[in-house]
């Protein structure tokens, strides 16, 4: 005959079981907030994704309103204690496509592994990417790194909403000390290029068959051909594309940070933009940077499992002299 379990032992056992389940669950989703990260810093590896690497060891700068006493972040500096630096520059390389050299592309698998290891990324531990957090361009630095890791098989990954800017505005601890030298042991689990990466031929096929929704992640002036980057060789946009401009992807936070919109807001924005999010999607921009935002929203937040990013984007498309439309003549 079994004896009933004593309440003295039941509560610790349940607590241990819950703790084990919580730890096994890992990250709560593709986005974490500063409160969650502060409570779980010891369980994850944190990487500050920066184009300005000097800011990692700089002091943050604040301005205080003399009348209200409200703080505004003038300059992001420093990093979350224990975080490491992920420099954006090695994350994009020149690549030969036929006879052409296409800039700003995803490194090949072996080269990408070396970049991650040099940044100190380890295998089998959740990764949290931290953007600077002051505008959508630096948010896309982190979302681009997120997409690249997904291409090479990493799923245990999230982005900090509001980035370092919001972390500082929340009054959380920060450091300006250099990170100790470290080589990580991260390895690609697989090559999922076919799932997450689109090439020019895929875009051309989508235009011909209307099998995928094309999303232009650039500003409206670029979409309508009123402006273009110097490495884009024709004005306008890819035929049939709908625009999801970067200014719609974030909302300002008092003090100088930006955060992601709510899921309901994203659904409304996508619908109002005429984007058929129930279809497979291909996001693009000038060079595959700003496209990371629409890709992340559609794929990781709205759950479209057939969402790809055209890495060469308008740079490669126009290098190949493929068709564009919608350019408004400048008077």
PDB file of N, CA, C and O in Angstrom, residues 36-80:
ATOM      1  N   UNK A  36      12.412  40.824 -18.527  1.00  0.00           N
ATOM      2  CA  UNK A  36      12.709  39.391 -18.673  1.00  0.00           C
ATOM      3  C   UNK A  36      14.214  39.173 -18.727  1.00  0.00           C
ATOM      4  O   UNK A  36      14.743  38.275 -18.069  1.00  0.00           O
ATOM      5  N   UNK A  37      14.908  39.987 -19.516  1.00  0.00           N
ATOM      6  CA  UNK A  37      16.347  39.773 -19.669  1.00  0.00           C
ATOM      7  C   UNK A  37      17.078  40.013 -18.358  1.00  0.00           C
ATOM      8  O   UNK A  37      17.990  39.253 -17.999  1.00  0.00           O
ATOM      9  N   UNK A  38      16.678  41.036 -17.612  1.00  0.00           N
ATOM     10  CA  UNK A  38      17.326  41.315 -16.327  1.00  0.00           C
ATOM     11  C   UNK A  38      17.167  40.138 -15.371  1.00  0.00           C
ATOM     12  O   UNK A  38      18.077  39.824 -14.594  1.00  0.00           O
ATOM     13  N   UNK A  39      16.031  39.456 -15.454  1.00  0.00           N
ATOM     14  CA  UNK A  39      15.770  38.325 -14.560  1.00  0.00           C
ATOM     15  C   UNK A  39      16.456  37.042 -15.012  1.00  0.00           C
ATOM     16  O   UNK A  39      16.581  36.097 -14.231  1.00  0.00           O
ATOM     17  N   UNK A  40      16.921  36.988 -16.275  1.00  0.00           N
ATOM     18  CA  UNK A  40      17.482  35.754 -16.825  1.00  0.00           C
ATOM     19  C   UNK A  40      18.882  35.937 -17.400  1.00  0.00           C
ATOM     20  O   UNK A  40      19.332  35.109 -18.207  1.00  0.00           O
ATOM     21  N   UNK A  41      19.584  36.969 -16.980  1.00  0.00           N
ATOM     22  CA  UNK A  41      20.903  37.240 -17.547  1.00  0.00           C
ATOM     23  C   UNK A  41      21.864  36.066 -17.407  1.00  0.00           C
ATOM     24  O   UNK A  41      22.698  35.834 -18.279  1.00  0.00           O
ATOM     25  N   UNK A  42      21.761  35.330 -16.315  1.00  0.00           N
ATOM     26  CA  UNK A  42      22.671  34.218 -16.093  1.00  0.00           C
ATOM     27  C   UNK A  42      22.376  32.998 -16.938  1.00  0.00           C
ATOM     28  O   UNK A  42      23.174  32.056 -16.968  1.00  0.00           O
ATOM     29  N   UNK A  43      21.245  32.992 -17.656  1.00  0.00           N
ATOM     30  CA  UNK A  43      20.822  31.820 -18.413  1.00  0.00           C
ATOM     31  C   UNK A  43      21.014  31.975 -19.921  1.00  0.00           C
ATOM     32  O   UNK A  43      20.767  31.039 -20.676  1.00  0.00           O
ATOM     33  N   UNK A  44      21.414  33.181 -20.354  1.00  0.00           N
ATOM     34  CA  UNK A  44      21.516  33.448 -21.790  1.00  0.00           C
ATOM     35  C   UNK A  44      22.879  34.067 -22.104  1.00  0.00           C
ATOM     36  O   UNK A  44      23.605  34.487 -21.196  1.00  0.00           O
ATOM     37  N   UNK A  45      23.217  34.123 -23.394  1.00  0.00           N
ATOM     38  CA  UNK A  45      24.391  34.879 -23.836  1.00  0.00           C
ATOM     39  C   UNK A  45      23.888  36.097 -24.609  1.00  0.00           C
ATOM     40  O   UNK A  45      23.023  35.982 -25.488  1.00  0.00           O
ATOM     41  N   UNK A  46      24.401  37.265 -24.239  1.00  0.00           N
ATOM     42  CA  UNK A  46      23.901  38.537 -24.751  1.00  0.00           C
ATOM     43  C   UNK A  46      24.943  39.145 -25.686  1.00  0.00           C
ATOM     44  O   UNK A  46      26.128  39.218 -25.347  1.00  0.00           O
ATOM     45  N   UNK A  47      24.470  39.613 -26.850  1.00  0.00           N
ATOM     46  CA  UNK A  47      25.365  40.221 -27.833  1.00  0.00           C
ATOM     47  C   UNK A  47      24.821  41.577 -28.265  1.00  0.00           C
ATOM     48  O   UNK A  47      23.686  41.669 -28.743  1.00  0.00           O
ATOM     49  N   UNK A  48      25.633  42.599 -28.062  1.00  0.00           N
ATOM     50  CA  UNK A  48      25.297  43.950 -28.511  1.00  0.00           C
ATOM     51  C   UNK A  48      25.691  44.053 -29.983  1.00  0.00           C
ATOM     52  O   UNK A  48      26.866  43.945 -30.331  1.00  0.00           O
ATOM     53  N   UNK A  49      24.698  44.243 -30.852  1.00  0.00           N
ATOM     54  CA  UNK A  49      24.945  44.295 -32.288  1.00  0.00           C
ATOM     55  C   UNK A  49      25.185  45.761 -32.658  1.00  0.00           C
ATOM     56  O   UNK A  49      24.278  46.583 -32.606  1.00  0.00           O
ATOM     57  N   UNK A  50      26.428  46.078 -33.004  1.00  0.00           N
ATOM     58  CA  UNK A  50      26.820  47.473 -33.198  1.00  0.00           C
ATOM     59  C   UNK A  50      27.590  47.679 -34.505  1.00  0.00           C
ATOM     60  O   UNK A  50      28.484  46.903 -34.842  1.00  0.00           O
ATOM     61  N   UNK A  51      27.272  48.761 -35.182  1.00  0.00           N
ATOM     62  CA  UNK A  51      28.108  49.239 -36.266  1.00  0.00           C
ATOM     63  C   UNK A  51      29.211  50.130 -35.728  1.00  0.00           C
ATOM     64  O   UNK A  51      30.342  50.101 -36.208  1.00  0.00           O
ATOM     65  N   UNK A  52      28.891  50.908 -34.705  1.00  0.00           N
ATOM     66  CA  UNK A  52      29.874  51.760 -34.023  1.00  0.00           C
ATOM     67  C   UNK A  52      30.446  50.976 -32.846  1.00  0.00           C
ATOM     68  O   UNK A  52      29.903  51.001 -31.739  1.00  0.00           O
ATOM     69  N   UNK A  53      31.553  50.282 -33.066  1.00  0.00           N
ATOM     70  CA  UNK A  53      32.089  49.396 -32.032  1.00  0.00           C
ATOM     71  C   UNK A  53      32.650  50.176 -30.846  1.00  0.00           C
ATOM     72  O   UNK A  53      32.700  49.652 -29.725  1.00  0.00           O
ATOM     73  N   UNK A  54      33.046  51.431 -31.056  1.00  0.00           N
ATOM     74  CA  UNK A  54      33.601  52.224 -29.959  1.00  0.00           C
ATOM     75  C   UNK A  54      32.556  52.523 -28.887  1.00  0.00           C
ATOM     76  O   UNK A  54      32.894  52.732 -27.724  1.00  0.00           O
ATOM     77  N   UNK A  55      31.285  52.517 -29.280  1.00  0.00           N
ATOM     78  CA  UNK A  55      30.225  52.808 -28.305  1.00  0.00           C
ATOM     79  C   UNK A  55      30.124  51.734 -27.232  1.00  0.00           C
ATOM     80  O   UNK A  55      29.583  51.978 -26.147  1.00  0.00           O
ATOM     81  N   UNK A  56      30.643  50.532 -27.506  1.00  0.00           N
ATOM     82  CA  UNK A  56      30.563  49.425 -26.555  1.00  0.00           C
ATOM     83  C   UNK A  56      31.280  49.763 -25.249  1.00  0.00           C
ATOM     84  O   UNK A  56      30.859  49.329 -24.170  1.00  0.00           O
ATOM     85  N   UNK A  57      32.356  50.524 -25.330  1.00  0.00           N
ATOM     86  CA  UNK A  57      33.134  50.887 -24.133  1.00  0.00           C
ATOM     87  C   UNK A  57      33.015  52.377 -23.802  1.00  0.00           C
ATOM     88  O   UNK A  57      33.790  52.897 -23.001  1.00  0.00           O
ATOM     89  N   UNK A  58      32.054  53.063 -24.396  1.00  0.00           N
ATOM     90  CA  UNK A  58      31.835  54.479 -24.091  1.00  0.00           C
ATOM     91  C   UNK A  58      30.789  54.615 -22.992  1.00  0.00           C
ATOM     92  O   UNK A  58      30.020  53.685 -22.721  1.00  0.00           O
ATOM     93  N   UNK A  59      30.765  55.764 -22.376  1.00  0.00           N
ATOM     94  CA  UNK A  59      29.746  56.036 -21.354  1.00  0.00           C
ATOM     95  C   UNK A  59      28.488  56.588 -22.025  1.00  0.00           C
ATOM     96  O   UNK A  59      28.582  57.397 -22.954  1.00  0.00           O
ATOM     97  N   UNK A  60      27.300  56.169 -21.591  1.00  0.00           N
ATOM     98  CA  UNK A  60      26.079  56.756 -22.158  1.00  0.00           C
ATOM     99  C   UNK A  60      25.952  58.226 -21.762  1.00  0.00           C
ATOM    100  O   UNK A  60      26.461  58.641 -20.723  1.00  0.00           O
ATOM    101  N   UNK A  61      25.276  58.987 -22.590  1.00  0.00           N
ATOM    102  CA  UNK A  61      25.087  60.409 -22.324  1.00  0.00           C
ATOM    103  C   UNK A  61      23.595  60.717 -22.226  1.00  0.00           C
ATOM    104  O   UNK A  61      22.817  60.331 -23.094  1.00  0.00           O
ATOM    105  N   UNK A  62      23.234  61.412 -21.157  1.00  0.00           N
ATOM    106  CA  UNK A  62      21.837  61.790 -20.925  1.00  0.00           C
ATOM    107  C   UNK A  62      21.707  63.305 -20.887  1.00  0.00           C
ATOM    108  O   UNK A  62      22.649  64.025 -20.538  1.00  0.00           O
ATOM    109  N   UNK A  63      20.522  63.773 -21.220  1.00  0.00           N
ATOM    110  CA  UNK A  63      20.163  65.172 -21.027  1.00  0.00           C
ATOM    111  C   UNK A  63      18.942  65.213 -20.117  1.00  0.00           C
ATOM    112  O   UNK A  63      18.022  64.407 -20.264  1.00  0.00           O
ATOM    113  N   UNK A  64      18.933  66.133 -19.174  1.00  0.00           N
ATOM    114  CA  UNK A  64      17.834  66.249 -18.213  1.00  0.00           C
ATOM    115  C   UNK A  64      17.126  67.575 -18.394  1.00  0.00           C
ATOM    116  O   UNK A  64      17.766  68.636 -18.401  1.00  0.00           O
ATOM    117  N   UNK A  65      15.812  67.532 -18.537  1.00  0.00           N
ATOM    118  CA  UNK A  65      15.020  68.752 -18.662  1.00  0.00           C
ATOM    119  C   UNK A  65      15.023  69.491 -17.331  1.00  0.00           C
ATOM    120  O   UNK A  65      14.648  68.926 -16.300  1.00  0.00           O
ATOM    121  N   UNK A  66      15.441  70.744 -17.348  1.00  0.00           N
ATOM    122  CA  UNK A  66      15.586  71.519 -16.115  1.00  0.00           C
ATOM    123  C   UNK A  66      14.249  71.723 -15.412  1.00  0.00           C
ATOM    124  O   UNK A  66      14.190  71.811 -14.178  1.00  0.00           O
ATOM    125  N   UNK A  67      13.158  71.782 -16.158  1.00  0.00           N
ATOM    126  CA  UNK A  67      11.849  72.031 -15.562  1.00  0.00           C
ATOM    127  C   UNK A  67      11.175  70.759 -15.065  1.00  0.00           C
ATOM    128  O   UNK A  67      10.652  70.715 -13.943  1.00  0.00           O
ATOM    129  N   UNK A  68      11.193  69.740 -15.887  1.00  0.00           N
ATOM    130  CA  UNK A  68      10.455  68.518 -15.543  1.00  0.00           C
ATOM    131  C   UNK A  68      11.319  67.460 -14.877  1.00  0.00           C
ATOM    132  O   UNK A  68      10.804  66.556 -14.218  1.00  0.00           O
ATOM    133  N   UNK A  69      12.631  67.552 -15.071  1.00  0.00           N
ATOM    134  CA  UNK A  69      13.527  66.534 -14.533  1.00  0.00           C
ATOM    135  C   UNK A  69      13.545  65.251 -15.330  1.00  0.00           C
ATOM    136  O   UNK A  69      14.222  64.286 -14.947  1.00  0.00           O
ATOM    137  N   UNK A  70      12.843  65.236 -16.485  1.00  0.00           N
ATOM    138  CA  UNK A  70      12.803  64.020 -17.307  1.00  0.00           C
ATOM    139  C   UNK A  70      14.120  63.835 -18.040  1.00  0.00           C
ATOM    140  O   UNK A  70      14.699  64.786 -18.553  1.00  0.00           O
ATOM    141  N   UNK A  71      14.572  62.584 -18.078  1.00  0.00           N
ATOM    142  CA  UNK A  71      15.824  62.250 -18.742  1.00  0.00           C
ATOM    143  C   UNK A  71      15.579  61.847 -20.200  1.00  0.00           C
ATOM    144  O   UNK A  71      14.639  61.120 -20.502  1.00  0.00           O
ATOM    145  N   UNK A  72      16.440  62.334 -21.063  1.00  0.00           N
ATOM    146  CA  UNK A  72      16.454  61.921 -22.460  1.00  0.00           C
ATOM    147  C   UNK A  72      17.830  61.354 -22.782  1.00  0.00           C
ATOM    148  O   UNK A  72      18.840  61.920 -22.366  1.00  0.00           O
ATOM    149  N   UNK A  73      17.837  60.257 -23.483  1.00  0.00           N
ATOM    150  CA  UNK A  73      19.100  59.637 -23.856  1.00  0.00           C
ATOM    151  C   UNK A  73      19.669  60.359 -25.067  1.00  0.00           C
ATOM    152  O   UNK A  73      19.080  60.343 -26.146  1.00  0.00           O
ATOM    153  N   UNK A  74      20.809  61.015 -24.885  1.00  0.00           N
ATOM    154  CA  UNK A  74      21.445  61.735 -25.981  1.00  0.00           C
ATOM    155  C   UNK A  74      22.341  60.828 -26.814  1.00  0.00           C
ATOM    156  O   UNK A  74      22.456  61.010 -28.026  1.00  0.00           O
ATOM    157  N   UNK A  75      22.991  59.855 -26.177  1.00  0.00           N
ATOM    158  CA  UNK A  75      23.916  58.969 -26.883  1.00  0.00           C
ATOM    159  C   UNK A  75      24.001  57.633 -26.155  1.00  0.00           C
ATOM    160  O   UNK A  75      24.247  57.588 -24.950  1.00  0.00           O
ATOM    161  N   UNK A  76      23.769  56.548 -26.886  1.00  0.00           N
ATOM    162  CA  UNK A  76      23.904  55.221 -26.300  1.00  0.00           C
ATOM    163  C   UNK A  76      25.385  54.904 -26.137  1.00  0.00           C
ATOM    164  O   UNK A  76      26.194  55.127 -27.041  1.00  0.00           O
ATOM    165  N   UNK A  77      25.735  54.405 -24.968  1.00  0.00           N
ATOM    166  CA  UNK A  77      27.096  53.977 -24.711  1.00  0.00           C
ATOM    167  C   UNK A  77      27.096  52.849 -23.703  1.00  0.00           C
ATOM    168  O   UNK A  77      26.149  52.667 -22.937  1.00  0.00           O
ATOM    169  N   UNK A  78      28.185  52.076 -23.694  1.00  0.00           N
ATOM    170  CA  UNK A  78      28.281  50.961 -22.775  1.00  0.00           C
ATOM    171  C   UNK A  78      27.459  49.773 -23.243  1.00  0.00           C
ATOM    172  O   UNK A  78      26.953  49.738 -24.370  1.00  0.00           O
ATOM    173  N   UNK A  79      27.295  48.815 -22.341  1.00  0.00           N
ATOM    174  CA  UNK A  79      26.603  47.579 -22.696  1.00  0.00           C
ATOM    175  C   UNK A  79      26.025  46.930 -21.453  1.00  0.00           C
ATOM    176  O   UNK A  79      26.344  47.312 -20.324  1.00  0.00           O
ATOM    177  N   UNK A  80      25.177  45.955 -21.671  1.00  0.00           N
ATOM    178  CA  UNK A  80      24.602  45.188 -20.574  1.00  0.00           C
ATOM    179  C   UNK A  80      25.723  44.376 -19.922  1.00  0.00           C
ATOM    180  O   UNK A  80      26.543  43.774 -20.624  1.00  0.00           O
TER     181      UNK A  80
END
